């Protein structure tokens, strides 16, 4: 059978039902799975088992980004996001990178960090040396409590020490446990493991332990995406392709050098990543925390990406960030739509999902800084914004396009005018 292509020509022109059917055929979804995509997802009863005091559920748009080719394989990308333009922009950027040979992605082993805070130590270096001498026992103890994880090839990998001689609460030693959590996000596993070794740490050092918890700065669990866009494809507005490539590299340099710009630049990256993290039922706050802490790892907050003009004159980009996501456990298992999202992605492991996420982030960033450094983003946003204003003014679905077009033609996208148009509409 020929490899499936994620290039879905004319997909955006289809009805919602037709799009869902296309995706269902693409991913081999059954009727129940297709229904979960189309809104019959999480029930209040299921939600009631997830959190406390449930009164209902809350829906967001679920769209599909096309054109992704990653390490030679095609992917359709389910995205849950409320912001207009993100899905279209990402699909367009993925197409540009596809023309340059597709995304190349890599990932580290899924190693999480758990922290133990140790206080009341007279000598931080001596305490570290004592723990180092008992490394094997500590790792064995860390492996005490999750036999399934060990059977699957996960488990404790190492231990390291971070003395903090000066804190507001005096000197403390931070012990890091490194633990391979395989296809889990791993929060429960790592928290159990650090709780299991904390008494041994206290006994060996004579200190007192306080916090025992994972770190969201998961810098042992990184995903990297790379892509190249042939310069001639970047011609836009008044700019030639090579000029646009140069301007994109300058935009990236701005975000590398300036934290005010870096915050916005990285926010855009997370527009893409969060949408897939949410679609797959993962913890997007963990991914946000990890991304921004990693962006500040040198002590100065900076861009997560690099874009430069390469030796052939083409635009080359790269993004690396922590990616603590799972494909098993938690909401990924409970939420029916998250299950379907994972099926559409067709990822075989959390590591593969992490690579896809890095590629989505790189694509979003390319789309954003390409628009910003050429025609600006307001033009592209206008139609979607006009549609939203029409809806907010009470337009019926069949009226939305006509009212949006009228607002754009008049050059003013105002709610009051949209309300007038709704009143006048046949
Ligand atoms: C908007 O949600 C995201 C952007 O501001 C990102 C960027 O400026 O790079 C467009």
XYZ file of C-alpha atoms and ligand atoms in Angstrom, residues 83 261 264-265 267-268 271 364-365 368-369 372 377, ligand 1:
23
model
C -7.211 31.219 18.390
C 10.388 39.778 22.034
C 6.032 36.648 22.317
C 8.120 34.521 19.964
C 4.282 32.164 23.099
C 3.667 31.643 19.412
C 0.237 28.196 20.294
C 4.088 27.673 14.097
C 7.143 29.822 14.684
C 4.461 33.668 12.643
C 7.837 35.229 11.938
C 5.558 39.319 10.788
C -0.125 39.326 10.629
C 0.035 35.269 18.510
O -0.762 34.398 19.262
C 1.433 34.719 18.341
C 2.440 35.674 17.697
O 2.444 36.914 18.402
C 3.779 34.980 17.781
C 4.944 35.865 17.373
O 4.871 37.099 17.524
O 5.968 35.279 16.976
C 2.071 35.981 16.274
